[in-house]
Amino acid sequence: AQTVTQSQPEMSVQEAETVTLSCTYDTSESDYYLFWYKQPPSRQMILVIRQEAYKQQNATENRFSVNFQKAAKSFSLKISDSQLGDAAMYFCAYRRGIIQGAQKLVFGQGTRLTINP
Amino acid sequence: DTAVSQTPKYLVTQMGNDKSIKCEQNLGHDTMYWYKQDSKKFLKIMFSYNNKELIINETVPNRFSPKSPDKAHLNLHINSLELGDSAVYFCASSQGRQRGEETQYFGPGTRLLVL
């Protein structure tokens, strides 16, 4: 069974600084997808960024980027120029690579990110 | 327009009652999911339907019964509610017919409190 581990229960960063959230996962499969979701106090789960395991290039979405190390099974999220609105719980998630049908997301425990003004 | 909606957003009820949570998606997706987020914020899959067919049924008490009347709707009925059922329940949907369509889109969640 696949597992996802986020070893940092809490992180804090000064506004405008850069922060990196860690995520490791365990799988015996070679084709899969990885995601970072953000959950602000509103409770809504918001997709931040996704990575396809067969792509070596790290995904980037504006101030958010990932460092995907497939051999190390590591998938960290870097937030540049942190803003107050980035304060939230961040969840790393894994999905098997099978395209069709229902494939569950396996989530990490979450990291609570605080932004200090 | 809300892509994935859930009703109600909050539900407070007594132990032993039966309650339902409804989910609707207007994204045209084939697959819908129910996840449970416990008090420690941990998210875990409960059920998934693909084209109205139950595909994923994790180890969930049989007091929980999902029902999908059509592709756009997935409801969750809970019988004989227990204190431990207090959680946030999220509905999600995805397309999943080809690469690039794996992302799951979540509803706003339903916070259930059992007293």
PDB file of C-alpha atoms in Angstrom:
ATOM      1  CA  ALA A   1       0.000   0.000   0.000  1.00  0.00           C
ATOM      2  CA  GLN A   2       1.147   3.508  -0.715  1.00  0.00           C
ATOM      3  CA  THR A   3       1.928   5.879   2.137  1.00  0.00           C
ATOM      4  CA  VAL A   4       2.632   9.596   2.262  1.00  0.00           C
ATOM      5  CA  THR A   5       4.567  11.263   5.069  1.00  0.00           C
ATOM      6  CA  GLN A   6       4.798  14.934   5.919  1.00  0.00           C
ATOM      7  CA  SER A   7       7.307  15.200   8.726  1.00  0.00           C
ATOM      8  CA  GLN A   8       6.705  18.871   9.542  1.00  0.00           C
ATOM      9  CA  PRO A   9       3.455  19.326  11.480  1.00  0.00           C
ATOM     10  CA  GLU A  10       4.002  23.091  11.569  1.00  0.00           C
ATOM     11  CA  MET A  11       6.111  25.623   9.718  1.00  0.00           C
ATOM     12  CA  SER A  12       6.336  29.379   9.858  1.00  0.00           C
ATOM     13  CA  VAL A  13       7.890  31.943   7.566  1.00  0.00           C
ATOM     14  CA  GLN A  14       8.223  35.688   7.374  1.00  0.00           C
ATOM     15  CA  GLU A  15       6.127  37.428   4.774  1.00  0.00           C
ATOM     16  CA  ALA A  16       7.997  37.749   1.458  1.00  0.00           C
ATOM     17  CA  GLU A  17      10.435  34.978   2.402  1.00  0.00           C
ATOM     18  CA  THR A  18      10.691  31.495   0.899  1.00  0.00           C
ATOM     19  CA  VAL A  19       9.604  28.311   2.636  1.00  0.00           C
ATOM     20  CA  THR A  20       9.865  24.642   1.689  1.00  0.00           C
ATOM     21  CA  LEU A  21       7.422  21.983   2.844  1.00  0.00           C
ATOM     22  CA  SER A  22       8.602  18.375   2.813  1.00  0.00           C
ATOM     23  CA  CYS A  23       6.810  15.271   1.624  1.00  0.00           C
ATOM     24  CA  THR A  24       8.027  11.728   1.148  1.00  0.00           C
ATOM     25  CA  TYR A  25       6.069   8.781  -0.133  1.00  0.00           C
ATOM     26  CA  ASP A  26       6.406   5.066  -0.478  1.00  0.00           C
ATOM     27  CA  THR A  27       5.286   3.128  -3.527  1.00  0.00           C
ATOM     28  CA  SER A  28       6.433   0.235  -5.652  1.00  0.00           C
ATOM     29  CA  GLU A  29       4.828   1.704  -8.760  1.00  0.00           C
ATOM     30  CA  SER A  30       6.597   3.723 -11.419  1.00  0.00           C
ATOM     31  CA  ASP A  31       3.603   5.618 -12.789  1.00  0.00           C
ATOM     32  CA  TYR A  32       1.761   7.911 -10.430  1.00  0.00           C
ATOM     33  CA  TYR A  33       0.771  11.483  -9.715  1.00  0.00           C
ATOM     34  CA  LEU A  34       1.601  13.741  -6.813  1.00  0.00           C
ATOM     35  CA  PHE A  35      -0.349  16.743  -5.645  1.00  0.00           C
ATOM     36  CA  TRP A  36      -0.170  19.542  -3.139  1.00  0.00           C
ATOM     37  CA  TYR A  37      -3.482  20.801  -1.813  1.00  0.00           C
ATOM     38  CA  LYS A  38      -4.017  23.849   0.365  1.00  0.00           C
ATOM     39  CA  GLN A  39      -6.708  24.032   3.026  1.00  0.00           C
ATOM     40  CA  PRO A  40      -7.193  27.558   4.418  1.00  0.00           C
ATOM     41  CA  PRO A  41      -9.383  28.225   7.459  1.00  0.00           C
ATOM     42  CA  SER A  42     -12.390  28.274   5.124  1.00  0.00           C
ATOM     43  CA  ARG A  43     -11.915  24.473   4.957  1.00  0.00           C
ATOM     44  CA  GLN A  44     -11.971  24.389   1.148  1.00  0.00           C
ATOM     45  CA  MET A  45      -9.433  22.012  -0.423  1.00  0.00           C
ATOM     46  CA  ILE A  46      -7.635  23.897  -3.171  1.00  0.00           C
ATOM     47  CA  LEU A  47      -5.231  22.338  -5.652  1.00  0.00           C
ATOM     48  CA  VAL A  48      -1.875  24.101  -5.564  1.00  0.00           C
ATOM     49  CA  ILE A  49       0.233  22.063  -7.950  1.00  0.00           C
ATOM     50  CA  ARG A  50       0.461  18.607  -9.524  1.00  0.00           C
ATOM     51  CA  GLN A  51       3.346  16.487 -10.787  1.00  0.00           C
ATOM     52  CA  GLU A  52       3.306  13.507 -13.106  1.00  0.00           C
ATOM     53  CA  ALA A  53       5.934  10.947 -12.143  1.00  0.00           C
ATOM     54  CA  TYR A  54       6.926  10.224 -15.732  1.00  0.00           C
ATOM     55  CA  LYS A  55       7.880  13.856 -16.237  1.00  0.00           C
ATOM     56  CA  GLN A  56      11.339  14.757 -14.990  1.00  0.00           C
ATOM     57  CA  GLN A  57      10.709  18.477 -15.129  1.00  0.00           C
ATOM     58  CA  ASN A  58       9.565  19.966 -11.855  1.00  0.00           C
ATOM     59  CA  ALA A  59       6.112  21.565 -11.945  1.00  0.00           C
ATOM     60  CA  THR A  60       5.761  25.289 -11.367  1.00  0.00           C
ATOM     61  CA  GLU A  61       2.706  27.457 -10.771  1.00  0.00           C
ATOM     62  CA  ASN A  62       3.572  31.109 -10.251  1.00  0.00           C
ATOM     63  CA  ARG A  63       5.164  31.370  -6.772  1.00  0.00           C
ATOM     64  CA  PHE A  64       4.769  27.642  -6.136  1.00  0.00           C
ATOM     65  CA  SER A  65       7.223  25.058  -7.367  1.00  0.00           C
ATOM     66  CA  VAL A  66       8.123  21.503  -6.473  1.00  0.00           C
ATOM     67  CA  ASN A  67      11.345  19.569  -6.145  1.00  0.00           C
ATOM     68  CA  PHE A  68      10.456  16.088  -7.349  1.00  0.00           C
ATOM     69  CA  GLN A  69      13.113  13.476  -6.618  1.00  0.00           C
ATOM     70  CA  LYS A  70      11.714  10.206  -7.931  1.00  0.00           C
ATOM     71  CA  ALA A  71      14.549   7.959  -6.799  1.00  0.00           C
ATOM     72  CA  ALA A  72      14.405   9.408  -3.300  1.00  0.00           C
ATOM     73  CA  LYS A  73      10.583   9.403  -3.353  1.00  0.00           C
ATOM     74  CA  SER A  74      10.556  12.996  -2.267  1.00  0.00           C
ATOM     75  CA  PHE A  75       8.166  15.750  -3.349  1.00  0.00           C
ATOM     76  CA  SER A  76       8.743  19.083  -1.613  1.00  0.00           C
ATOM     77  CA  LEU A  77       6.803  22.301  -2.179  1.00  0.00           C
ATOM     78  CA  LYS A  78       8.583  25.629  -2.335  1.00  0.00           C
ATOM     79  CA  ILE A  79       6.614  28.813  -1.813  1.00  0.00           C
ATOM     80  CA  SER A  80       8.444  31.950  -2.874  1.00  0.00           C
ATOM     81  CA  ASP A  81       7.592  35.480  -1.777  1.00  0.00           C
ATOM     82  CA  SER A  82       5.227  34.171   0.900  1.00  0.00           C
ATOM     83  CA  GLN A  83       2.024  36.116   1.325  1.00  0.00           C
ATOM     84  CA  LEU A  84      -0.415  36.294   4.213  1.00  0.00           C
ATOM     85  CA  GLY A  85      -2.971  34.488   2.070  1.00  0.00           C
ATOM     86  CA  ASP A  86      -0.667  31.460   1.891  1.00  0.00           C
ATOM     87  CA  ALA A  87      -1.385  30.649   5.527  1.00  0.00           C
ATOM     88  CA  ALA A  88      -3.130  27.280   5.519  1.00  0.00           C
ATOM     89  CA  MET A  89      -2.768  23.543   6.024  1.00  0.00           C
ATOM     90  CA  TYR A  90      -0.893  21.995   3.136  1.00  0.00           C
ATOM     91  CA  PHE A  91      -1.457  18.386   2.173  1.00  0.00           C
ATOM     92  CA  CYS A  92       0.696  16.234  -0.038  1.00  0.00           C
ATOM     93  CA  ALA A  93      -1.218  13.510  -1.892  1.00  0.00           C
ATOM     94  CA  TYR A  94      -0.435  10.496  -4.066  1.00  0.00           C
ATOM     95  CA  ARG A  95      -2.531   8.943  -6.803  1.00  0.00           C
ATOM     96  CA  ARG A  96      -1.757   5.779  -8.747  1.00  0.00           C
ATOM     97  CA  GLY A  97      -1.047   6.236 -12.425  1.00  0.00           C
ATOM     98  CA  ILE A  98      -3.969   4.239 -13.763  1.00  0.00           C
ATOM     99  CA  ILE A  99      -5.844   6.705 -15.937  1.00  0.00           C
ATOM    100  CA  GLN A 100      -9.404   5.517 -16.095  1.00  0.00           C
ATOM    101  CA  GLY A 101     -11.852   4.896 -13.342  1.00  0.00           C
ATOM    102  CA  ALA A 102     -11.688   5.820  -9.708  1.00  0.00           C
ATOM    103  CA  GLN A 103      -8.302   6.153  -8.081  1.00  0.00           C
ATOM    104  CA  LYS A 104      -8.131   7.397  -4.540  1.00  0.00           C
ATOM    105  CA  LEU A 105      -5.849  10.085  -3.211  1.00  0.00           C
ATOM    106  CA  VAL A 106      -3.600   9.006  -0.358  1.00  0.00           C
ATOM    107  CA  PHE A 107      -2.866  12.018   1.819  1.00  0.00           C
ATOM    108  CA  GLY A 108      -0.060  12.961   4.165  1.00  0.00           C
ATOM    109  CA  GLN A 109      -0.763  14.236   7.656  1.00  0.00           C
ATOM    110  CA  GLY A 110      -0.574  17.878   6.616  1.00  0.00           C
ATOM    111  CA  THR A 111       1.689  20.814   7.475  1.00  0.00           C
ATOM    112  CA  ARG A 112       0.250  23.928   9.045  1.00  0.00           C
ATOM    113  CA  LEU A 113       1.948  26.982   7.526  1.00  0.00           C
ATOM    114  CA  THR A 114       1.921  30.284   9.374  1.00  0.00           C
ATOM    115  CA  ILE A 115       2.971  33.517   7.697  1.00  0.00           C
ATOM    116  CA  ASN A 116       4.438  36.143  10.015  1.00  0.00           C
ATOM    117  CA  PRO A 117       3.863  39.757   8.908  1.00  0.00           C
TER     118      PRO A 117
ATOM    119  CA  ASP B   1     -21.089  28.654 -10.472  1.00  0.00           C
ATOM    120  CA  THR B   2     -19.890  26.234  -7.825  1.00  0.00           C
ATOM    121  CA  ALA B   3     -18.194  23.221  -9.409  1.00  0.00           C
ATOM    122  CA  VAL B   4     -18.686  20.748  -6.547  1.00  0.00           C
ATOM    123  CA  SER B   5     -21.328  21.612  -3.982  1.00  0.00           C
ATOM    124  CA  GLN B   6     -22.383  19.911  -0.777  1.00  0.00           C
ATOM    125  CA  THR B   7     -25.404  20.310   1.438  1.00  0.00           C
ATOM    126  CA  PRO B   8     -25.575  20.940   4.238  1.00  0.00           C
ATOM    127  CA  LYS B   9     -22.347  22.717   5.174  1.00  0.00           C
ATOM    128  CA  TYR B  10     -22.958  22.123   8.875  1.00  0.00           C
ATOM    129  CA  LEU B  11     -24.864  19.345  10.557  1.00  0.00           C
ATOM    130  CA  VAL B  12     -25.380  19.018  14.293  1.00  0.00           C
ATOM    131  CA  THR B  13     -27.323  15.996  15.452  1.00  0.00           C
ATOM    132  CA  GLN B  14     -27.860  13.585  18.312  1.00  0.00           C
ATOM    133  CA  MET B  15     -26.316  10.164  18.655  1.00  0.00           C
ATOM    134  CA  GLY B  16     -28.474   7.464  17.123  1.00  0.00           C
ATOM    135  CA  ASN B  17     -30.020   9.685  14.462  1.00  0.00           C
ATOM    136  CA  ASP B  18     -29.861   9.055  10.721  1.00  0.00           C
ATOM    137  CA  LYS B  19     -28.610  11.816   8.433  1.00  0.00           C
ATOM    138  CA  SER B  20     -27.721  12.393   4.796  1.00  0.00           C
ATOM    139  CA  ILE B  21     -25.199  14.600   3.038  1.00  0.00           C
ATOM    140  CA  LYS B  22     -25.698  15.486  -0.610  1.00  0.00           C
ATOM    141  CA  CYS B  23     -23.099  16.263  -3.256  1.00  0.00           C
ATOM    142  CA  GLU B  24     -23.508  17.598  -6.756  1.00  0.00           C
ATOM    143  CA  GLN B  25     -20.920  18.410  -9.412  1.00  0.00           C
ATOM    144  CA  ASN B  26     -21.498  20.408 -12.584  1.00  0.00           C
ATOM    145  CA  LEU B  27     -18.126  19.603 -14.151  1.00  0.00           C
ATOM    146  CA  GLY B  28     -19.392  16.709 -16.232  1.00  0.00           C
ATOM    147  CA  HIS B  29     -17.030  14.327 -14.430  1.00  0.00           C
ATOM    148  CA  ASP B  30     -17.495  10.567 -14.404  1.00  0.00           C
ATOM    149  CA  THR B  31     -16.075   9.853 -10.976  1.00  0.00           C
ATOM    150  CA  MET B  32     -17.063  11.060  -7.523  1.00  0.00           C
ATOM    151  CA  TYR B  33     -15.581  10.419  -4.110  1.00  0.00           C
ATOM    152  CA  TRP B  34     -16.290  10.759  -0.410  1.00  0.00           C
ATOM    153  CA  TYR B  35     -13.411  11.540   1.940  1.00  0.00           C
ATOM    154  CA  LYS B  36     -13.469  11.888   5.719  1.00  0.00           C
ATOM    155  CA  GLN B  37     -11.275  14.401   7.567  1.00  0.00           C
ATOM    156  CA  ASP B  38     -10.945  13.573  11.232  1.00  0.00           C
ATOM    157  CA  SER B  39     -10.256  15.864  14.165  1.00  0.00           C
ATOM    158  CA  LYS B  40      -6.509  15.640  13.512  1.00  0.00           C
ATOM    159  CA  LYS B  41      -7.089  16.847   9.944  1.00  0.00           C
ATOM    160  CA  PHE B  42      -6.227  13.481   8.434  1.00  0.00           C
ATOM    161  CA  LEU B  43      -8.032  12.829   5.141  1.00  0.00           C
ATOM    162  CA  LYS B  44      -9.009   9.344   4.094  1.00  0.00           C
ATOM    163  CA  ILE B  45     -11.024   7.938   1.221  1.00  0.00           C
ATOM    164  CA  MET B  46     -14.334   6.320   2.052  1.00  0.00           C
ATOM    165  CA  PHE B  47     -16.071   5.580  -1.248  1.00  0.00           C
ATOM    166  CA  SER B  48     -15.854   6.263  -4.931  1.00  0.00           C
ATOM    167  CA  TYR B  49     -18.317   5.901  -7.770  1.00  0.00           C
ATOM    168  CA  ASN B  50     -17.523   5.822 -11.457  1.00  0.00           C
ATOM    169  CA  ASN B  51     -20.484   6.235 -13.804  1.00  0.00           C
ATOM    170  CA  LYS B  52     -22.861   5.391 -10.941  1.00  0.00           C
ATOM    171  CA  GLU B  53     -20.964   2.180 -10.135  1.00  0.00           C
ATOM    172  CA  LEU B  54     -19.333   1.697  -6.732  1.00  0.00           C
ATOM    173  CA  ILE B  55     -15.614   1.243  -7.344  1.00  0.00           C
ATOM    174  CA  ILE B  56     -13.909   2.000  -4.038  1.00  0.00           C
ATOM    175  CA  ASN B  57     -15.311   0.905  -0.703  1.00  0.00           C
ATOM    176  CA  GLU B  58     -12.718   1.286   1.998  1.00  0.00           C
ATOM    177  CA  THR B  59     -13.111  -0.216   5.445  1.00  0.00           C
ATOM    178  CA  VAL B  60     -16.086   1.843   6.473  1.00  0.00           C
ATOM    179  CA  PRO B  61     -18.835   0.728   8.886  1.00  0.00           C
ATOM    180  CA  ASN B  62     -21.914  -0.427   7.022  1.00  0.00           C
ATOM    181  CA  ARG B  63     -23.847   2.324   8.773  1.00  0.00           C
ATOM    182  CA  PHE B  64     -22.463   4.469   5.947  1.00  0.00           C
ATOM    183  CA  SER B  65     -24.208   3.945   2.633  1.00  0.00           C
ATOM    184  CA  PRO B  66     -23.364   5.943  -0.481  1.00  0.00           C
ATOM    185  CA  LYS B  67     -25.804   6.318  -3.318  1.00  0.00           C
ATOM    186  CA  SER B  68     -25.301   7.749  -6.786  1.00  0.00           C
ATOM    187  CA  PRO B  69     -28.591   8.434  -8.587  1.00  0.00           C
ATOM    188  CA  ASP B  70     -26.710   9.791 -11.598  1.00  0.00           C
ATOM    189  CA  LYS B  71     -23.177  10.811 -12.587  1.00  0.00           C
ATOM    190  CA  ALA B  72     -23.574  14.303 -11.202  1.00  0.00           C
ATOM    191  CA  HIS B  73     -24.765  13.319  -7.736  1.00  0.00           C
ATOM    192  CA  LEU B  74     -23.311  11.287  -4.901  1.00  0.00           C
ATOM    193  CA  ASN B  75     -25.057  11.171  -1.547  1.00  0.00           C
ATOM    194  CA  LEU B  76     -23.898   9.768   1.763  1.00  0.00           C
ATOM    195  CA  HIS B  77     -26.385   8.367   4.220  1.00  0.00           C
ATOM    196  CA  ILE B  78     -25.315   7.584   7.764  1.00  0.00           C
ATOM    197  CA  ASN B  79     -27.442   5.438  10.077  1.00  0.00           C
ATOM    198  CA  SER B  80     -27.300   5.333  13.852  1.00  0.00           C
ATOM    199  CA  LEU B  81     -24.803   8.155  14.198  1.00  0.00           C
ATOM    200  CA  GLU B  82     -22.035   7.747  16.760  1.00  0.00           C
ATOM    201  CA  LEU B  83     -19.805  10.286  18.486  1.00  0.00           C
ATOM    202  CA  GLY B  84     -16.859   9.053  16.421  1.00  0.00           C
ATOM    203  CA  ASP B  85     -18.612  10.008  13.203  1.00  0.00           C
ATOM    204  CA  SER B  86     -17.991  13.669  14.012  1.00  0.00           C
ATOM    205  CA  ALA B  87     -15.718  14.892  11.226  1.00  0.00           C
ATOM    206  CA  VAL B  88     -15.641  16.911   8.050  1.00  0.00           C
ATOM    207  CA  TYR B  89     -16.864  14.992   5.026  1.00  0.00           C
ATOM    208  CA  PHE B  90     -15.617  16.058   1.620  1.00  0.00           C
ATOM    209  CA  CYS B  91     -17.042  15.188  -1.734  1.00  0.00           C
ATOM    210  CA  ALA B  92     -14.742  15.317  -4.762  1.00  0.00           C
ATOM    211  CA  SER B  93     -14.945  14.596  -8.456  1.00  0.00           C
ATOM    212  CA  SER B  94     -12.580  13.881 -11.325  1.00  0.00           C
ATOM    213  CA  GLN B  95     -12.780  13.038 -15.004  1.00  0.00           C
ATOM    214  CA  GLY B  96     -10.025  10.505 -15.394  1.00  0.00           C
ATOM    215  CA  ARG B  97     -10.539   9.413 -18.997  1.00  0.00           C
ATOM    216  CA  GLN B  98      -7.092  10.425 -20.186  1.00  0.00           C
ATOM    217  CA  ARG B  99      -3.831  11.861 -18.919  1.00  0.00           C
ATOM    218  CA  GLY B 100      -4.241  15.336 -17.576  1.00  0.00           C
ATOM    219  CA  GLU B 101      -7.651  14.613 -16.075  1.00  0.00           C
ATOM    220  CA  GLU B 102      -6.564  13.010 -12.807  1.00  0.00           C
ATOM    221  CA  THR B 103      -7.033  16.020 -10.596  1.00  0.00           C
ATOM    222  CA  GLN B 104      -9.768  15.723  -8.018  1.00  0.00           C
ATOM    223  CA  TYR B 105     -11.846  18.813  -7.298  1.00  0.00           C
ATOM    224  CA  PHE B 106     -13.280  19.104  -3.834  1.00  0.00           C
ATOM    225  CA  GLY B 107     -16.514  20.437  -2.452  1.00  0.00           C
ATOM    226  CA  PRO B 108     -16.560  22.823   0.508  1.00  0.00           C
ATOM    227  CA  GLY B 109     -16.985  20.043   3.050  1.00  0.00           C
ATOM    228  CA  THR B 110     -19.745  19.207   5.513  1.00  0.00           C
ATOM    229  CA  ARG B 111     -18.879  19.521   9.172  1.00  0.00           C
ATOM    230  CA  LEU B 112     -20.803  16.890  11.098  1.00  0.00           C
ATOM    231  CA  LEU B 113     -21.035  17.127  14.867  1.00  0.00           C
ATOM    232  CA  VAL B 114     -22.656  14.282  16.758  1.00  0.00           C
ATOM    233  CA  LEU B 115     -23.678  15.111  20.322  1.00  0.00           C
TER     234      LEU B 115
END
